[in-house]
Amino acid sequence: MGGRSAEREISLKTGRSVYAALIRKGYAATRIDVDVSLPLKLRARNVQLAFLALHGRGGEDGTVQGLLEIMGIPYTGSGVQASAMSMNKAVTKAFVRMQGVPVAPGVVLQRTGNRIMPAQLSWPLVVKPANEGSTVGVSLVRKPSQWTGSLKQAFAHDHEVLVESFIDGREIAVSVLDGEALPPVEIVAPNAFYDYAAKYEKAETRYLCPAPVTTGQEQRVKALAVLAYRVMGCAGAARIDFRLNRSGRPVFLEINTIPGMTRRSLLPMSAAAAGLDYDALTERILRSGLARQSSWKTTRAGKGRA
């Protein structure tokens, strides 16, 4: 947990909650705040499996997953490739769009490139770093005077920025656990935009679970969530975010391969609606990582020494 990303504080909260649940379940858990000495900490504490509560860069981008694989330590959640691809919003959009998942129109801008408002898009726009989570650096741009400031904010977090058409409608999140979609959550945020402040600082943000949608809309959004999860090669728990436009059509936004597990997080909320309490959810995610350990042993035994 922890790490050095912009999501460090949220990761620490997730880590503390997960740790407490594992202790309640009787596991010999230890908390590791990630820094450059991570390999030494893992060996010193004889870690048999890593429960990843790392959000953002260094946690969701495949880097810590690669280290753990080199060290032969199984871990929870998605693998190296799925994590790296899903971390980049532009890459994710390209992959899921090829499989028929509807996405918002958008373009990618580079820090060293042209920063002119894309002619093919119109106001309002959403500007966000391509490789950040937890809505860090994200802004809704309603008029030209806000354009330069929003780009500056986004480029402060990444060299690559995604600019998308704002989908007027409802915010819907679908958590997927081991390939199965849980009840969707509707986020009702102040000013109809779910930014960092609405997510973590504003008490008036409301979460409706199960989301008050039609049966057809629920089936559609859950099917698209599972499709995106599989297309990207995800494993364990993930959260897929959508907007329902004014016609009730789901539009894909992004995938989170290490969803939050705090008191305000959406994955535990969805799991509870499906009859899975917080401790049971934590153990379910843990056991998914243990299943990975078994498959590793089988694969390595079959390959032998090269």
CSV table of C-alpha atoms in Angstrom, one decimal:
chain,number,residue,atom,x,y,z
A,1,MET,CA,0.0,0.0,0.0
A,2,GLY,CA,1.0,3.7,-0.1
A,3,GLY,CA,3.7,4.2,-2.7
A,4,ARG,CA,4.6,7.5,-4.3
A,5,SER,CA,1.7,8.1,-6.7
A,6,ALA,CA,-0.8,11.0,-6.5
A,7,GLU,CA,-3.2,8.4,-4.9
A,8,ARG,CA,-0.9,7.6,-2.0
A,9,GLU,CA,-3.3,8.7,0.8
A,10,ILE,CA,-6.3,6.8,-0.7
A,11,SER,CA,-4.0,3.7,-1.1
A,12,LEU,CA,-3.0,3.9,2.6
A,13,LYS,CA,-6.7,4.0,3.6
A,14,THR,CA,-7.5,1.0,1.3
A,15,GLY,CA,-4.5,-0.8,2.8
A,16,ARG,CA,-5.4,-0.2,6.4
A,17,SER,CA,-9.0,-1.5,5.7
A,18,VAL,CA,-7.8,-4.6,3.9
A,19,TYR,CA,-5.2,-5.3,6.6
A,20,ALA,CA,-7.9,-5.2,9.3
A,21,ALA,CA,-10.2,-7.5,7.4
A,22,LEU,CA,-7.4,-10.0,6.8
A,23,ILE,CA,-6.5,-10.0,10.5
A,24,ARG,CA,-10.2,-10.5,11.4
A,25,LYS,CA,-10.2,-13.5,9.0
A,26,GLY,CA,-7.2,-15.0,10.8
A,27,TYR,CA,-4.5,-14.4,8.2
A,28,ALA,CA,-0.9,-13.6,9.1
A,29,ALA,CA,-1.0,-10.2,7.4
A,30,THR,CA,1.7,-7.5,7.4
A,31,ARG,CA,1.5,-3.9,6.0
A,32,ILE,CA,4.1,-2.7,3.6
A,33,ASP,CA,4.4,0.9,2.6
A,34,VAL,CA,6.0,0.7,-0.8
A,35,ASP,CA,9.3,2.4,-1.5
A,36,VAL,CA,12.6,1.6,-3.2
A,37,SER,CA,13.3,-1.1,-0.5
A,38,LEU,CA,10.3,-3.1,-1.4
A,39,PRO,CA,12.2,-6.2,-2.6
A,40,LEU,CA,14.1,-6.3,0.7
A,41,LYS,CA,10.9,-5.9,2.7
A,42,LEU,CA,9.2,-8.7,0.8
A,43,ARG,CA,12.1,-11.1,1.5
A,44,ALA,CA,12.6,-10.0,5.1
A,45,ARG,CA,9.0,-10.6,5.9
A,46,ASN,CA,8.8,-13.9,4.0
A,47,VAL,CA,5.7,-12.7,2.0
A,48,GLN,CA,3.9,-15.6,0.4
A,49,LEU,CA,1.3,-13.5,-1.4
A,50,ALA,CA,1.0,-9.8,-2.1
A,51,PHE,CA,-2.4,-8.2,-1.6
A,52,LEU,CA,-2.2,-5.2,-3.9
A,53,ALA,CA,-3.8,-2.1,-2.4
A,54,LEU,CA,-1.6,0.3,-4.5
A,55,HIS,CA,-3.5,2.8,-6.5
A,56,GLY,CA,-2.1,4.8,-9.4
A,57,ARG,CA,1.4,4.6,-10.9
A,58,GLY,CA,3.7,2.0,-9.4
A,59,GLY,CA,0.6,-0.1,-8.4
A,60,GLU,CA,-1.8,-0.3,-11.3
A,61,ASP,CA,0.6,0.2,-14.2
A,62,GLY,CA,2.2,-3.3,-14.2
A,63,THR,CA,5.5,-2.3,-12.6
A,64,VAL,CA,5.0,-3.8,-9.1
A,65,GLN,CA,3.4,-6.8,-10.8
A,66,GLY,CA,6.5,-7.3,-12.9
A,67,LEU,CA,8.7,-7.1,-9.8
A,68,LEU,CA,6.6,-9.7,-8.0
A,69,GLU,CA,6.7,-12.0,-10.9
A,70,ILE,CA,10.5,-11.8,-11.1
A,71,MET,CA,10.6,-12.6,-7.4
A,72,GLY,CA,8.2,-15.4,-7.8
A,73,ILE,CA,5.6,-13.9,-5.4
A,74,PRO,CA,1.9,-14.3,-6.4
A,75,TYR,CA,-0.3,-11.3,-6.1
A,76,THR,CA,-4.0,-10.2,-6.3
A,77,GLY,CA,-5.6,-8.6,-9.3
A,78,SER,CA,-4.6,-8.2,-12.9
A,79,GLY,CA,-1.2,-9.2,-14.4
A,80,VAL,CA,1.5,-7.1,-15.9
A,81,GLN,CA,0.1,-6.7,-19.4
A,82,ALA,CA,-3.5,-6.1,-18.4
A,83,SER,CA,-2.4,-3.6,-15.7
A,84,ALA,CA,-0.1,-1.6,-18.0
A,85,MET,CA,-2.7,-1.4,-20.8
A,86,SER,CA,-5.6,-0.6,-18.6
A,87,MET,CA,-3.6,2.2,-16.8
A,88,ASN,CA,-3.5,4.2,-20.1
A,89,LYS,CA,-7.0,5.4,-20.8
A,90,ALA,CA,-6.3,6.0,-24.5
A,91,VAL,CA,-5.0,2.5,-25.0
A,92,THR,CA,-7.9,1.0,-23.1
A,93,LYS,CA,-10.4,2.9,-25.2
A,94,ALA,CA,-8.8,1.8,-28.4
A,95,PHE,CA,-8.9,-1.9,-27.4
A,96,VAL,CA,-12.5,-2.0,-26.1
A,97,ARG,CA,-13.8,0.0,-29.0
A,98,MET,CA,-12.4,-2.6,-31.4
A,99,GLN,CA,-14.7,-5.1,-29.6
A,100,GLY,CA,-17.8,-3.0,-30.0
A,101,VAL,CA,-17.8,-1.2,-26.6
A,102,PRO,CA,-19.1,2.3,-27.2
A,103,VAL,CA,-16.7,5.1,-26.1
A,104,ALA,CA,-16.8,8.8,-25.9
A,105,PRO,CA,-15.3,10.7,-28.9
A,106,GLY,CA,-11.9,12.1,-28.0
A,107,VAL,CA,-8.3,12.8,-29.0
A,108,VAL,CA,-4.9,12.5,-27.3
A,109,LEU,CA,-2.6,15.5,-26.8
A,110,GLN,CA,1.1,15.4,-26.0
A,111,ARG,CA,2.9,17.8,-23.7
A,112,THR,CA,5.3,18.8,-26.4
A,113,GLY,CA,2.7,18.9,-29.2
A,114,ASN,CA,-0.2,21.1,-30.4
A,115,ARG,CA,-2.5,22.3,-27.7
A,116,ILE,CA,-5.2,23.8,-29.9
A,117,MET,CA,-8.8,22.8,-29.1
A,118,PRO,CA,-9.6,19.8,-31.4
A,119,ALA,CA,-11.8,20.9,-34.2
A,120,GLN,CA,-13.8,17.7,-34.3
A,121,LEU,CA,-15.0,18.1,-30.7
A,122,SER,CA,-17.3,20.7,-29.2
A,123,TRP,CA,-17.9,22.1,-25.7
A,124,PRO,CA,-18.2,20.9,-23.0
A,125,LEU,CA,-15.1,18.7,-22.8
A,126,VAL,CA,-13.5,16.5,-20.2
A,127,VAL,CA,-9.7,16.8,-19.9
A,128,LYS,CA,-7.8,14.2,-18.0
A,129,PRO,CA,-4.3,12.7,-17.7
A,130,ALA,CA,-4.0,9.5,-19.7
A,131,ASN,CA,-2.2,7.6,-16.9
A,132,GLU,CA,-3.8,8.7,-13.6
A,133,GLY,CA,-6.6,7.4,-11.5
A,134,SER,CA,-9.0,8.6,-8.8
A,135,THR,CA,-10.0,11.5,-11.1
A,136,VAL,CA,-6.6,13.2,-10.3
A,137,GLY,CA,-6.1,16.1,-12.7
A,138,VAL,CA,-9.5,15.7,-14.3
A,139,SER,CA,-11.6,18.8,-15.2
A,140,LEU,CA,-14.8,19.6,-17.0
A,141,VAL,CA,-14.3,22.4,-19.6
A,142,ARG,CA,-17.5,24.2,-20.4
A,143,LYS,CA,-16.1,27.2,-22.3
A,144,PRO,CA,-12.9,28.3,-24.2
A,145,SER,CA,-11.6,30.4,-21.3
A,146,GLN,CA,-11.1,27.3,-19.2
A,147,TRP,CA,-9.2,25.4,-21.9
A,148,THR,CA,-5.6,26.5,-21.1
A,149,GLY,CA,-6.0,26.0,-17.4
A,150,SER,CA,-7.4,22.5,-17.7
A,151,LEU,CA,-4.6,21.4,-19.9
A,152,LYS,CA,-2.0,22.8,-17.5
A,153,GLN,CA,-3.6,20.9,-14.7
A,154,ALA,CA,-3.7,17.7,-16.6
A,155,PHE,CA,-0.2,18.0,-18.0
A,156,ALA,CA,1.1,18.5,-14.4
A,157,HIS,CA,0.3,14.8,-13.9
A,158,ASP,CA,1.2,13.2,-17.2
A,159,HIS,CA,2.9,13.9,-20.5
A,160,GLU,CA,-0.2,12.6,-22.3
A,161,VAL,CA,-3.7,14.0,-22.0
A,162,LEU,CA,-7.0,12.6,-23.1
A,163,VAL,CA,-9.6,15.1,-24.3
A,164,GLU,CA,-13.1,13.7,-24.6
A,165,SER,CA,-16.6,14.9,-25.3
A,166,PHE,CA,-18.6,15.2,-22.1
A,167,ILE,CA,-21.4,12.7,-22.1
A,168,ASP,CA,-24.4,14.4,-20.6
A,169,GLY,CA,-26.2,11.9,-18.4
A,170,ARG,CA,-25.7,9.6,-15.4
A,171,GLU,CA,-22.5,8.2,-13.9
A,172,ILE,CA,-22.6,4.4,-13.5
A,173,ALA,CA,-19.8,2.1,-12.1
A,174,VAL,CA,-19.8,-1.7,-12.5
A,175,SER,CA,-17.5,-3.8,-10.4
A,176,VAL,CA,-16.4,-7.1,-11.8
A,177,LEU,CA,-15.1,-9.9,-9.5
A,178,ASP,CA,-13.5,-12.9,-11.1
A,179,GLY,CA,-15.3,-12.2,-14.4
A,180,GLU,CA,-18.8,-11.7,-12.8
A,181,ALA,CA,-20.5,-8.3,-12.8
A,182,LEU,CA,-21.8,-7.1,-9.4
A,183,PRO,CA,-24.8,-4.7,-9.0
A,184,PRO,CA,-24.0,-1.3,-10.6
A,185,VAL,CA,-23.7,1.9,-8.6
A,186,GLU,CA,-25.0,5.3,-9.7
A,187,ILE,CA,-22.9,8.2,-8.5
A,188,VAL,CA,-24.9,11.4,-8.1
A,189,ALA,CA,-22.3,14.2,-7.8
A,190,PRO,CA,-22.7,17.9,-7.2
A,191,ASN,CA,-22.8,19.8,-10.5
A,192,ALA,CA,-23.3,16.4,-12.3
A,193,PHE,CA,-19.5,15.9,-12.5
A,194,TYR,CA,-17.6,13.3,-10.5
A,195,ASP,CA,-14.2,15.0,-10.0
A,196,TYR,CA,-11.7,14.4,-7.2
A,197,ALA,CA,-13.5,16.8,-4.8
A,198,ALA,CA,-16.8,15.0,-5.4
A,199,LYS,CA,-15.2,11.7,-4.9
A,200,TYR,CA,-13.3,12.2,-1.7
A,201,GLU,CA,-14.3,15.6,-0.2
A,202,LYS,CA,-17.9,16.4,-0.7
A,203,ALA,CA,-20.4,14.7,1.6
A,204,GLU,CA,-23.3,15.6,-0.7
A,205,THR,CA,-22.2,13.1,-3.3
A,206,ARG,CA,-24.7,10.2,-3.2
A,207,TYR,CA,-24.2,6.6,-4.2
A,208,LEU,CA,-27.2,4.6,-5.3
A,209,CYS,CA,-26.8,0.8,-5.2
A,210,PRO,CA,-28.2,-1.0,-7.0
A,211,ALA,CA,-28.4,1.8,-9.5
A,212,PRO,CA,-32.0,2.8,-10.3
A,213,VAL,CA,-31.9,1.7,-14.0
A,214,THR,CA,-34.2,-0.5,-16.1
A,215,THR,CA,-33.6,-4.2,-16.3
A,216,GLY,CA,-32.4,-3.8,-19.9
A,217,GLN,CA,-30.0,-1.0,-19.0
A,218,GLU,CA,-28.5,-3.1,-16.1
A,219,GLN,CA,-28.1,-6.1,-18.3
A,220,ARG,CA,-26.4,-4.0,-21.0
A,221,VAL,CA,-24.0,-2.1,-18.8
A,222,LYS,CA,-23.0,-5.3,-16.9
A,223,ALA,CA,-22.4,-7.2,-20.2
A,224,LEU,CA,-20.2,-4.3,-21.5
A,225,ALA,CA,-18.3,-4.3,-18.2
A,226,VAL,CA,-17.5,-8.0,-18.4
A,227,LEU,CA,-16.6,-7.6,-22.1
A,228,ALA,CA,-14.2,-4.8,-21.3
A,229,TYR,CA,-12.7,-6.8,-18.4
A,230,ARG,CA,-12.1,-9.8,-20.7
A,231,VAL,CA,-10.8,-7.7,-23.6
A,232,MET,CA,-8.2,-6.1,-21.4
A,233,GLY,CA,-7.2,-9.5,-19.8
A,234,CYS,CA,-8.1,-8.4,-16.2
A,235,ALA,CA,-8.2,-10.7,-13.3
A,236,GLY,CA,-9.6,-10.6,-9.7
A,237,ALA,CA,-11.5,-7.4,-9.0
A,238,ALA,CA,-11.8,-4.4,-11.3
A,239,ARG,CA,-14.2,-1.5,-11.7
A,240,ILE,CA,-15.5,-0.3,-15.1
A,241,ASP,CA,-16.9,3.3,-15.3
A,242,PHE,CA,-19.6,4.4,-17.7
A,243,ARG,CA,-21.9,7.3,-18.5
A,244,LEU,CA,-25.5,6.6,-19.4
A,245,ASN,CA,-26.3,9.2,-22.0
A,246,ARG,CA,-29.7,10.9,-22.2
A,247,SER,CA,-31.0,8.1,-24.4
A,248,GLY,CA,-30.0,5.5,-21.7
A,249,ARG,CA,-27.1,4.2,-23.8
A,250,PRO,CA,-23.9,3.2,-21.8
A,251,VAL,CA,-20.7,4.9,-22.9
A,252,PHE,CA,-17.4,3.4,-21.6
A,253,LEU,CA,-15.0,5.7,-19.7
A,254,GLU,CA,-12.2,3.7,-18.1
A,255,ILE,CA,-11.1,0.6,-16.1
A,256,ASN,CA,-9.6,0.5,-12.6
A,257,THR,CA,-7.7,-2.7,-12.0
A,258,ILE,CA,-7.2,-2.0,-8.3
A,259,PRO,CA,-10.4,-0.5,-7.1
A,260,GLY,CA,-10.6,1.3,-3.8
A,261,MET,CA,-11.5,-0.6,-0.7
A,262,THR,CA,-12.3,2.4,1.6
A,263,ARG,CA,-15.5,3.1,3.4
A,264,ARG,CA,-16.7,5.2,0.4
A,265,SER,CA,-15.4,2.9,-2.3
A,266,LEU,CA,-17.8,1.4,-4.9
A,267,LEU,CA,-16.5,-2.2,-5.0
A,268,PRO,CA,-17.4,-3.0,-1.4
A,269,MET,CA,-20.8,-1.2,-1.9
A,270,SER,CA,-21.5,-3.4,-5.0
A,271,ALA,CA,-20.4,-6.5,-3.2
A,272,ALA,CA,-22.6,-5.8,-0.2
A,273,ALA,CA,-25.6,-5.5,-2.6
A,274,ALA,CA,-24.7,-8.9,-3.9
A,275,GLY,CA,-24.6,-10.4,-0.4
A,276,LEU,CA,-20.8,-10.3,0.1
A,277,ASP,CA,-19.7,-8.3,3.2
A,278,TYR,CA,-16.4,-6.4,3.3
A,279,ASP,CA,-14.4,-9.2,5.0
A,280,ALA,CA,-15.8,-11.9,2.7
A,281,LEU,CA,-14.9,-9.7,-0.3
A,282,THR,CA,-11.4,-9.2,0.9
A,283,GLU,CA,-10.9,-12.9,1.4
A,284,ARG,CA,-12.5,-13.6,-2.1
A,285,ILE,CA,-9.9,-11.3,-3.7
A,286,LEU,CA,-7.1,-13.0,-1.7
A,287,ARG,CA,-8.2,-16.4,-2.8
A,288,SER,CA,-8.1,-15.3,-6.4
A,289,GLY,CA,-4.5,-14.5,-5.9
A,290,LEU,CA,-3.9,-17.9,-4.2
A,291,ALA,CA,-5.4,-19.5,-7.3
A,292,ARG,CA,-2.8,-17.7,-9.3
A,293,GLN,CA,-0.1,-19.2,-7.1
A,294,SER,CA,-1.4,-22.7,-7.8
A,295,SER,CA,-1.5,-22.1,-11.6
A,296,TRP,CA,2.1,-20.8,-11.4
A,297,LYS,CA,3.3,-23.9,-9.7
A,298,THR,CA,1.6,-26.1,-12.2
A,299,THR,CA,3.0,-24.1,-15.2
A,300,ARG,CA,6.5,-24.1,-13.9
A,301,ALA,CA,6.5,-27.8,-13.0
A,302,GLY,CA,5.3,-28.5,-16.6
A,303,LYS,CA,8.0,-26.4,-18.2
A,304,GLY,CA,11.0,-27.6,-16.3
A,305,ARG,CA,14.4,-26.1,-16.5
A,306,ALA,CA,15.4,-24.5,-19.9
